[in-house]
Amino acid sequence: MKRTSRLVAILMCLMMLPFGIATAESAPAQYSNRISFSATSINLPDNVNFMDDAIYKTFDKMFNFEYQLTNITWETWDERDRLWITSGDMPDMLFWNFNLKDYKSYSSQGLVKALPDDLETKYPNLAAAMKKTGVADYLKANDPDQKLYMIPNVIYLKPPTETTDLIIDPKVLYYRKDWAKAVGIEVGDTITVDQIVALAKAFAEKDPGGNGAGKTIGFTAPPAYVDNAFVQSSNAFYDQFYKDANGKYVWGGFDDATLAGVKKLKECFDTGVIDPDYYAFKGKEHYEKFDSGIAGMFVDGASAANVDERFNSFSRSNPSIDPAQAIGLATVVGDDGVYRGEQNVTNFWAGLLFNPDIDDEKLDRILSILDYVCTEEGQRLIHCGIEGVDYTMNGDQIEITRAKDENGNFINIADEYPSYNFFFTKAVLPDDWSARDPSLPEAVRTMAVNMFHVKEKAAQLVAPDYAQILFDGEKKLKFPLKIDDLITGMIFSGNDIDAEWTNFKTTNQQTVQDVVDELNAGITQ
Amino acid sequence: MLEYKKKKLDKAQIVIGIVMGIWALLILFPFYNAILASISTQREFSRNPLMLFPQEVTFSAYSYLMKATSLMTGYRNTLFFLALGVPFSMLITVSTAYVLSRPSFPGKKIYVFLVLFTMYFSGGMVPIYLLMKEMKLTNSLVGIVLLYGGNTFYAILIRNFFQSIPHEIEESAKIDGASEMLTFFRIILPLSVPILMTVILFLAVDRWNEWFNVMLMVRDSNKWTLQVILRNIVYTTLDDMASRVVSVQKTYYSLSLKMAAIVLTMAPVMIFYPFTQRFFIKGIMIGSVKG
């Protein structure tokens, strides 16, 4: 009898085994119905399978789904999105470059799906991430039906400095530290425009890069970044509408402080401190001039991932030079030592829209996936890969165990797991992870975070003025002036800068005044 | 036996020769420079962009582009598009041209008006997309072939050529018992080879360079044409993510990549063009005179 019982027990166990395995392998009960959705994503690699790697499979195991991805590229992004939305042919989920005018137009016409009302209770992590953007609440509060139609992608779930929730402009000056040493100039954590000029002149005259007489460029960058260093350091609002001391909206482009910055820029350009070709830059030309040893300085973003990539790029062009010894970072400040970076920096970029005809089950599944993406565990899965394979946990510390390339850097996770290319820009942007990414060298992370701390100390940070940023008056939405282009035009006109400035103000006075009047009338508080 | 005397060049001819020679060099140098930029290192080209030949030659940009598996897909799709699109366009265009060249037929004025109307006005991007979507022609290269259909401008060119053929030739063929179809295929088309070749070449270049409609209508990247794929490769490599989003892609020497992509795109056209150039010039001149 005992033997029989044992036999029956063993047989029952054997019979249960497949069910046990099936339960462990399959998705939770609420996701037992497999769904399939279409989505777009930016710059997906070609000819790779996005459903055959461990990151996707981990998500799949949890949420039981498959997806069809459509690649979108920067230069055609807006056109394709607009065409798909207006023709009712958009994928289930669309990665979308937020534009207030289009947002209102699409939502009022029912061309995009409203997010469910119970989003906060059903998807708490996603809701918390959206709250961090600031814009989600604002859009919802200002919608006629109190609905929200977009998931804005949050830049930072955790601010990089951990001392402020405000988003700090990440742009800094990258300079050749070894050249500065060679010409006998020491640069600290901050640098003024006059110091930039002195350094650039020394680079050009003393030629520490050995380029030959007159061939070294002191400072290079595309127009907007040139203005960031030379004009914005005089006026933080040089390219924005803002409230002045009287509480009235004005346009910073017309400020005297902007003129002071433009004059300084003109002087620097005329004396050859700035790259003579900068006006034509559209992409990464400044990186190339710096990496090839032609230029000694440029301005660019400096999240930890940015700095790491700049270092790696420099190393590829200069394998014998240690980038940590050759490149320094400094925050550009005004003559008074005050940092005036970009203001009204919102904690989001681009967003996710949904097809108005998407069924509830599919939408629920996608939102559930995004909810998981917004968790620490989800972010770790996307950015670090699989525990035990790509990393191990040592207490709350992550130790990366991923393979390294020939230069000793961890191989790019996107090369190992193609689905990373989809997940890493959904709901939470990679900037958030980059500041604490353990696969980046500690020194690089420290340098990047230090710049944020420097800016925090040297600036009076202002909370984003959403009322102004998302003001949808007709004149403001159609405001045509691009201050960086206008400044570049003044610099290259060859005329007296005061005359150019007067002409610029006279010509555009009415256009600016119309928006200013609209803002002051439309925003009461 | 004929004797050829060496003709002495006068001063004016020498001056013209020198000026034209310099002019030719000015035209050719950008092409040559593009090739140099595609095979030189970032450092060397940055220091000496007007070099005659790089000291250090690298094919890394070509290697990068060729390693992109999608490039072969692009060539395959473009050749398919070319092989299907050019004959289809020619069929529509030449048929239209022949009909328009007939002295009279019922409703000719309205028909001509409708054909010419499309030369100046289009339906617009969204209506065309909606039409394609309704006809289930999006995401298909065959759909793009149908979308292009005939070409009004070339149809007018060919019509003008057809009208310049003496009527007596057609009449004599008809007296000999030739039908309208036989006259068209045995008389008109053989006499129109220059203009037909020209239009074939124009259409071939058009189809080779096709990217816009494929970009809008075709979502499946396995169906993208070469131009779309090259743009994608170059832009993916060159552009940082906008705004504050960090880049995860490695950066490559952008100018070298751009130029390598340009060379790969224009090389087939430049190789074939000299062999067919005579048709281009002759055909355009013939078709453009009589209206």
PDB file of C-alpha atoms in Angstrom, chain B residues 4-221:
ATOM      1  CA  TYR B   4      45.099  65.023 -93.510  1.00  0.00           C
ATOM      2  CA  LYS B   5      46.887  68.244 -92.825  1.00  0.00           C
ATOM      3  CA  LYS B   6      47.573  69.290 -89.291  1.00  0.00           C
ATOM      4  CA  LYS B   7      45.405  72.294 -88.791  1.00  0.00           C
ATOM      5  CA  LYS B   8      47.144  75.068 -86.952  1.00  0.00           C
ATOM      6  CA  LEU B   9      45.191  76.444 -84.041  1.00  0.00           C
ATOM      7  CA  ASP B  10      44.744  80.180 -83.968  1.00  0.00           C
ATOM      8  CA  LYS B  11      45.096  82.246 -80.798  1.00  0.00           C
ATOM      9  CA  ALA B  12      41.375  82.474 -80.183  1.00  0.00           C
ATOM     10  CA  GLN B  13      41.040  78.692 -80.289  1.00  0.00           C
ATOM     11  CA  ILE B  14      43.928  78.285 -77.862  1.00  0.00           C
ATOM     12  CA  VAL B  15      42.359  80.756 -75.443  1.00  0.00           C
ATOM     13  CA  ILE B  16      38.973  79.060 -75.759  1.00  0.00           C
ATOM     14  CA  GLY B  17      40.648  75.678 -75.244  1.00  0.00           C
ATOM     15  CA  ILE B  18      42.385  76.849 -72.088  1.00  0.00           C
ATOM     16  CA  VAL B  19      39.239  78.482 -70.702  1.00  0.00           C
ATOM     17  CA  MET B  20      37.129  75.413 -71.461  1.00  0.00           C
ATOM     18  CA  GLY B  21      39.831  73.179 -69.997  1.00  0.00           C
ATOM     19  CA  ILE B  22      39.827  75.133 -66.761  1.00  0.00           C
ATOM     20  CA  TRP B  23      36.043  75.127 -66.785  1.00  0.00           C
ATOM     21  CA  ALA B  24      36.053  71.346 -67.231  1.00  0.00           C
ATOM     22  CA  LEU B  25      38.471  70.965 -64.320  1.00  0.00           C
ATOM     23  CA  LEU B  26      36.274  73.160 -62.151  1.00  0.00           C
ATOM     24  CA  ILE B  27      33.354  70.875 -62.930  1.00  0.00           C
ATOM     25  CA  LEU B  28      35.294  67.674 -62.436  1.00  0.00           C
ATOM     26  CA  PHE B  29      37.169  68.654 -59.283  1.00  0.00           C
ATOM     27  CA  PRO B  30      34.167  68.441 -56.902  1.00  0.00           C
ATOM     28  CA  PHE B  31      33.573  64.867 -58.078  1.00  0.00           C
ATOM     29  CA  TYR B  32      37.239  64.032 -57.637  1.00  0.00           C
ATOM     30  CA  ASN B  33      37.263  65.759 -54.267  1.00  0.00           C
ATOM     31  CA  ALA B  34      34.225  63.745 -53.186  1.00  0.00           C
ATOM     32  CA  ILE B  35      36.078  60.540 -54.018  1.00  0.00           C
ATOM     33  CA  LEU B  36      39.158  61.752 -52.106  1.00  0.00           C
ATOM     34  CA  ALA B  37      37.044  62.699 -49.100  1.00  0.00           C
ATOM     35  CA  SER B  38      35.544  59.226 -49.102  1.00  0.00           C
ATOM     36  CA  ILE B  39      38.933  57.501 -48.936  1.00  0.00           C
ATOM     37  CA  SER B  40      40.965  59.859 -46.743  1.00  0.00           C
ATOM     38  CA  THR B  41      41.291  60.003 -42.997  1.00  0.00           C
ATOM     39  CA  GLN B  42      39.447  62.589 -40.977  1.00  0.00           C
ATOM     40  CA  ARG B  43      42.642  64.234 -39.790  1.00  0.00           C
ATOM     41  CA  GLU B  44      44.251  64.513 -43.204  1.00  0.00           C
ATOM     42  CA  PHE B  45      41.187  65.792 -45.019  1.00  0.00           C
ATOM     43  CA  SER B  46      40.436  68.319 -42.266  1.00  0.00           C
ATOM     44  CA  ARG B  47      43.944  69.689 -42.579  1.00  0.00           C
ATOM     45  CA  ASN B  48      44.072  69.713 -46.338  1.00  0.00           C
ATOM     46  CA  PRO B  49      40.635  69.597 -47.974  1.00  0.00           C
ATOM     47  CA  LEU B  50      41.963  70.581 -51.399  1.00  0.00           C
ATOM     48  CA  MET B  51      44.530  67.785 -51.590  1.00  0.00           C
ATOM     49  CA  LEU B  52      45.302  66.118 -54.903  1.00  0.00           C
ATOM     50  CA  PHE B  53      45.730  62.691 -53.356  1.00  0.00           C
ATOM     51  CA  PRO B  54      45.680  61.525 -49.738  1.00  0.00           C
ATOM     52  CA  GLN B  55      48.873  60.258 -48.145  1.00  0.00           C
ATOM     53  CA  GLU B  56      46.909  57.776 -46.095  1.00  0.00           C
ATOM     54  CA  VAL B  57      44.137  55.945 -47.928  1.00  0.00           C
ATOM     55  CA  THR B  58      41.335  54.269 -46.007  1.00  0.00           C
ATOM     56  CA  PHE B  59      38.295  52.447 -47.278  1.00  0.00           C
ATOM     57  CA  SER B  60      36.638  52.279 -43.879  1.00  0.00           C
ATOM     58  CA  ALA B  61      33.647  54.348 -45.009  1.00  0.00           C
ATOM     59  CA  TYR B  62      33.007  51.985 -47.923  1.00  0.00           C
ATOM     60  CA  SER B  63      33.581  49.034 -45.656  1.00  0.00           C
ATOM     61  CA  TYR B  64      31.029  50.399 -43.190  1.00  0.00           C
ATOM     62  CA  LEU B  65      28.470  51.024 -45.912  1.00  0.00           C
ATOM     63  CA  MET B  66      29.038  47.692 -47.622  1.00  0.00           C
ATOM     64  CA  LYS B  67      28.813  45.815 -44.340  1.00  0.00           C
ATOM     65  CA  ALA B  68      25.349  47.248 -43.838  1.00  0.00           C
ATOM     66  CA  THR B  69      23.395  44.247 -45.030  1.00  0.00           C
ATOM     67  CA  SER B  70      20.587  46.511 -46.083  1.00  0.00           C
ATOM     68  CA  LEU B  71      22.687  47.975 -48.888  1.00  0.00           C
ATOM     69  CA  MET B  72      22.319  44.855 -51.028  1.00  0.00           C
ATOM     70  CA  THR B  73      18.595  44.878 -50.272  1.00  0.00           C
ATOM     71  CA  GLY B  74      18.559  48.468 -51.520  1.00  0.00           C
ATOM     72  CA  TYR B  75      20.313  47.609 -54.782  1.00  0.00           C
ATOM     73  CA  ARG B  76      17.971  44.660 -55.314  1.00  0.00           C
ATOM     74  CA  ASN B  77      14.846  46.726 -54.683  1.00  0.00           C
ATOM     75  CA  THR B  78      16.046  49.605 -56.840  1.00  0.00           C
ATOM     76  CA  LEU B  79      16.811  47.257 -59.730  1.00  0.00           C
ATOM     77  CA  PHE B  80      13.377  45.673 -59.360  1.00  0.00           C
ATOM     78  CA  PHE B  81      11.791  49.113 -59.266  1.00  0.00           C
ATOM     79  CA  LEU B  82      13.789  50.127 -62.330  1.00  0.00           C
ATOM     80  CA  ALA B  83      12.986  46.949 -64.262  1.00  0.00           C
ATOM     81  CA  LEU B  84       9.279  47.240 -63.584  1.00  0.00           C
ATOM     82  CA  GLY B  85       8.862  50.993 -63.366  1.00  0.00           C
ATOM     83  CA  VAL B  86      10.572  52.129 -66.553  1.00  0.00           C
ATOM     84  CA  PRO B  87       8.720  49.802 -68.972  1.00  0.00           C
ATOM     85  CA  PHE B  88       5.423  50.538 -67.244  1.00  0.00           C
ATOM     86  CA  SER B  89       5.987  54.287 -67.403  1.00  0.00           C
ATOM     87  CA  MET B  90       7.072  54.022 -71.024  1.00  0.00           C
ATOM     88  CA  LEU B  91       3.954  52.080 -71.916  1.00  0.00           C
ATOM     89  CA  ILE B  92       1.659  54.706 -70.401  1.00  0.00           C
ATOM     90  CA  THR B  93       3.703  57.685 -71.581  1.00  0.00           C
ATOM     91  CA  VAL B  94       4.189  56.552 -75.183  1.00  0.00           C
ATOM     92  CA  SER B  95       0.546  55.437 -75.539  1.00  0.00           C
ATOM     93  CA  THR B  96      -0.616  58.816 -74.254  1.00  0.00           C
ATOM     94  CA  ALA B  97       1.804  60.637 -76.534  1.00  0.00           C
ATOM     95  CA  TYR B  98       0.615  58.705 -79.572  1.00  0.00           C
ATOM     96  CA  VAL B  99      -3.033  59.380 -78.852  1.00  0.00           C
ATOM     97  CA  LEU B 100      -2.319  63.064 -78.281  1.00  0.00           C
ATOM     98  CA  SER B 101      -0.384  63.262 -81.534  1.00  0.00           C
ATOM     99  CA  ARG B 102      -3.351  62.107 -83.622  1.00  0.00           C
ATOM    100  CA  PRO B 103      -4.864  65.002 -85.576  1.00  0.00           C
ATOM    101  CA  SER B 104      -8.345  64.520 -84.203  1.00  0.00           C
ATOM    102  CA  PHE B 105     -10.482  62.187 -82.175  1.00  0.00           C
ATOM    103  CA  PRO B 106     -13.665  62.711 -80.160  1.00  0.00           C
ATOM    104  CA  GLY B 107     -13.039  64.628 -76.917  1.00  0.00           C
ATOM    105  CA  LYS B 108      -9.413  65.364 -77.723  1.00  0.00           C
ATOM    106  CA  LYS B 109      -9.474  68.858 -76.213  1.00  0.00           C
ATOM    107  CA  ILE B 110     -10.868  67.617 -72.922  1.00  0.00           C
ATOM    108  CA  TYR B 111      -8.419  64.740 -72.854  1.00  0.00           C
ATOM    109  CA  VAL B 112      -5.469  67.035 -73.541  1.00  0.00           C
ATOM    110  CA  PHE B 113      -6.694  69.412 -70.855  1.00  0.00           C
ATOM    111  CA  LEU B 114      -6.992  66.617 -68.317  1.00  0.00           C
ATOM    112  CA  VAL B 115      -3.518  65.326 -69.114  1.00  0.00           C
ATOM    113  CA  LEU B 116      -1.952  68.784 -68.934  1.00  0.00           C
ATOM    114  CA  PHE B 117      -3.814  69.595 -65.736  1.00  0.00           C
ATOM    115  CA  THR B 118      -1.857  66.917 -63.896  1.00  0.00           C
ATOM    116  CA  MET B 119       1.369  68.624 -64.907  1.00  0.00           C
ATOM    117  CA  TYR B 120       0.493  71.690 -62.852  1.00  0.00           C
ATOM    118  CA  PHE B 121      -1.696  70.389 -60.065  1.00  0.00           C
ATOM    119  CA  SER B 122      -1.434  67.285 -57.928  1.00  0.00           C
ATOM    120  CA  GLY B 123      -3.885  65.778 -55.482  1.00  0.00           C
ATOM    121  CA  GLY B 124      -1.630  66.509 -52.502  1.00  0.00           C
ATOM    122  CA  MET B 125       0.260  64.164 -50.277  1.00  0.00           C
ATOM    123  CA  VAL B 126      -2.546  63.101 -47.915  1.00  0.00           C
ATOM    124  CA  PRO B 127      -5.217  62.442 -50.590  1.00  0.00           C
ATOM    125  CA  ILE B 128      -2.706  60.421 -52.607  1.00  0.00           C
ATOM    126  CA  TYR B 129      -1.776  58.440 -49.512  1.00  0.00           C
ATOM    127  CA  LEU B 130      -5.452  57.826 -48.726  1.00  0.00           C
ATOM    128  CA  LEU B 131      -6.058  56.650 -52.278  1.00  0.00           C
ATOM    129  CA  MET B 132      -3.077  54.317 -52.125  1.00  0.00           C
ATOM    130  CA  LYS B 133      -4.236  53.031 -48.757  1.00  0.00           C
ATOM    131  CA  GLU B 134      -7.762  52.369 -50.000  1.00  0.00           C
ATOM    132  CA  MET B 135      -6.364  50.490 -52.990  1.00  0.00           C
ATOM    133  CA  LYS B 136      -4.096  48.464 -50.671  1.00  0.00           C
ATOM    134  CA  LEU B 137      -1.058  49.755 -52.523  1.00  0.00           C
ATOM    135  CA  THR B 138       0.928  51.141 -49.590  1.00  0.00           C
ATOM    136  CA  ASN B 139       3.954  49.197 -48.386  1.00  0.00           C
ATOM    137  CA  SER B 140       4.510  47.833 -51.891  1.00  0.00           C
ATOM    138  CA  LEU B 141       7.013  48.735 -54.589  1.00  0.00           C
ATOM    139  CA  VAL B 142       4.488  47.709 -57.239  1.00  0.00           C
ATOM    140  CA  GLY B 143       2.212  50.329 -55.694  1.00  0.00           C
ATOM    141  CA  ILE B 144       4.883  52.980 -56.179  1.00  0.00           C
ATOM    142  CA  VAL B 145       5.327  51.879 -59.802  1.00  0.00           C
ATOM    143  CA  LEU B 146       1.595  52.346 -60.345  1.00  0.00           C
ATOM    144  CA  LEU B 147       1.660  55.636 -58.462  1.00  0.00           C
ATOM    145  CA  TYR B 148       4.182  57.070 -60.889  1.00  0.00           C
ATOM    146  CA  GLY B 149       2.342  55.767 -63.955  1.00  0.00           C
ATOM    147  CA  GLY B 150       3.132  57.865 -67.008  1.00  0.00           C
ATOM    148  CA  ASN B 151       4.887  61.204 -67.148  1.00  0.00           C
ATOM    149  CA  THR B 152       3.029  64.137 -68.672  1.00  0.00           C
ATOM    150  CA  PHE B 153       6.092  66.176 -69.564  1.00  0.00           C
ATOM    151  CA  TYR B 154       7.730  63.292 -71.387  1.00  0.00           C
ATOM    152  CA  ALA B 155       4.422  62.471 -73.062  1.00  0.00           C
ATOM    153  CA  ILE B 156       4.322  66.008 -74.494  1.00  0.00           C
ATOM    154  CA  LEU B 157       7.941  65.672 -75.654  1.00  0.00           C
ATOM    155  CA  ILE B 158       7.204  62.394 -77.398  1.00  0.00           C
ATOM    156  CA  ARG B 159       3.961  63.731 -78.856  1.00  0.00           C
ATOM    157  CA  ASN B 160       5.891  66.615 -80.406  1.00  0.00           C
ATOM    158  CA  PHE B 161       8.306  64.146 -81.906  1.00  0.00           C
ATOM    159  CA  PHE B 162       5.494  61.992 -83.292  1.00  0.00           C
ATOM    160  CA  GLN B 163       3.909  65.063 -84.853  1.00  0.00           C
ATOM    161  CA  SER B 164       7.182  65.920 -86.572  1.00  0.00           C
ATOM    162  CA  ILE B 165       7.133  62.623 -88.497  1.00  0.00           C
ATOM    163  CA  PRO B 166       5.774  63.355 -92.008  1.00  0.00           C
ATOM    164  CA  HIS B 167       2.166  62.214 -92.404  1.00  0.00           C
ATOM    165  CA  GLU B 168       3.004  60.900 -95.860  1.00  0.00           C
ATOM    166  CA  ILE B 169       4.935  58.005 -94.306  1.00  0.00           C
ATOM    167  CA  GLU B 170       1.925  56.940 -92.247  1.00  0.00           C
ATOM    168  CA  GLU B 171      -0.427  57.415 -95.179  1.00  0.00           C
ATOM    169  CA  SER B 172       1.695  55.279 -97.472  1.00  0.00           C
ATOM    170  CA  ALA B 173       1.773  52.545 -94.808  1.00  0.00           C
ATOM    171  CA  LYS B 174      -1.994  52.667 -94.564  1.00  0.00           C
ATOM    172  CA  ILE B 175      -2.342  52.534 -98.367  1.00  0.00           C
ATOM    173  CA  ASP B 176      -0.241  49.372 -98.170  1.00  0.00           C
ATOM    174  CA  GLY B 177      -2.825  47.958 -95.745  1.00  0.00           C
ATOM    175  CA  ALA B 178      -1.148  48.568 -92.390  1.00  0.00           C
ATOM    176  CA  SER B 179      -3.490  48.874 -89.421  1.00  0.00           C
ATOM    177  CA  GLU B 180      -3.182  51.632 -86.793  1.00  0.00           C
ATOM    178  CA  MET B 181      -1.317  49.252 -84.466  1.00  0.00           C
ATOM    179  CA  LEU B 182       0.985  48.055 -87.202  1.00  0.00           C
ATOM    180  CA  THR B 183       1.731  51.629 -88.237  1.00  0.00           C
ATOM    181  CA  PHE B 184       2.532  52.498 -84.640  1.00  0.00           C
ATOM    182  CA  PHE B 185       4.814  49.556 -83.984  1.00  0.00           C
ATOM    183  CA  ARG B 186       6.454  49.186 -87.404  1.00  0.00           C
ATOM    184  CA  ILE B 187       6.655  52.795 -88.580  1.00  0.00           C
ATOM    185  CA  ILE B 188       6.318  55.307 -85.759  1.00  0.00           C
ATOM    186  CA  LEU B 189       8.314  53.622 -83.004  1.00  0.00           C
ATOM    187  CA  PRO B 190      11.364  52.701 -85.147  1.00  0.00           C
ATOM    188  CA  LEU B 191      11.509  56.297 -86.357  1.00  0.00           C
ATOM    189  CA  SER B 192      11.325  57.588 -82.787  1.00  0.00           C
ATOM    190  CA  VAL B 193      14.246  55.730 -81.226  1.00  0.00           C
ATOM    191  CA  PRO B 194      16.209  58.870 -80.207  1.00  0.00           C
ATOM    192  CA  ILE B 195      13.345  60.403 -78.219  1.00  0.00           C
ATOM    193  CA  LEU B 196      12.340  57.037 -76.754  1.00  0.00           C
ATOM    194  CA  MET B 197      15.894  56.341 -75.610  1.00  0.00           C
ATOM    195  CA  THR B 198      16.103  59.776 -74.071  1.00  0.00           C
ATOM    196  CA  VAL B 199      12.893  59.316 -72.129  1.00  0.00           C
ATOM    197  CA  ILE B 200      13.939  55.826 -71.048  1.00  0.00           C
ATOM    198  CA  LEU B 201      17.146  57.290 -69.667  1.00  0.00           C
ATOM    199  CA  PHE B 202      15.359  60.122 -67.908  1.00  0.00           C
ATOM    200  CA  LEU B 203      12.908  57.691 -66.366  1.00  0.00           C
ATOM    201  CA  ALA B 204      15.706  55.320 -65.395  1.00  0.00           C
ATOM    202  CA  VAL B 205      17.536  58.121 -63.592  1.00  0.00           C
ATOM    203  CA  ASP B 206      14.272  59.162 -61.934  1.00  0.00           C
ATOM    204  CA  ARG B 207      13.615  55.646 -60.716  1.00  0.00           C
ATOM    205  CA  TRP B 208      17.222  55.165 -59.640  1.00  0.00           C
ATOM    206  CA  ASN B 209      16.972  58.269 -57.483  1.00  0.00           C
ATOM    207  CA  GLU B 210      13.541  57.437 -56.104  1.00  0.00           C
ATOM    208  CA  TRP B 211      13.197  57.894 -52.360  1.00  0.00           C
ATOM    209  CA  PHE B 212      10.372  60.268 -51.488  1.00  0.00           C
ATOM    210  CA  ASN B 213       7.344  58.129 -52.254  1.00  0.00           C
ATOM    211  CA  VAL B 214       9.058  55.006 -51.003  1.00  0.00           C
ATOM    212  CA  MET B 215       9.854  56.832 -47.772  1.00  0.00           C
ATOM    213  CA  LEU B 216       6.208  57.878 -47.371  1.00  0.00           C
ATOM    214  CA  MET B 217       4.387  54.811 -48.586  1.00  0.00           C
ATOM    215  CA  VAL B 218       6.618  51.863 -47.729  1.00  0.00           C
ATOM    216  CA  ARG B 219       7.026  50.974 -44.065  1.00  0.00           C
ATOM    217  CA  ASP B 220       8.813  47.666 -44.442  1.00  0.00           C
ATOM    218  CA  SER B 221      12.527  48.458 -44.576  1.00  0.00           C
TER     219      SER B 221
END
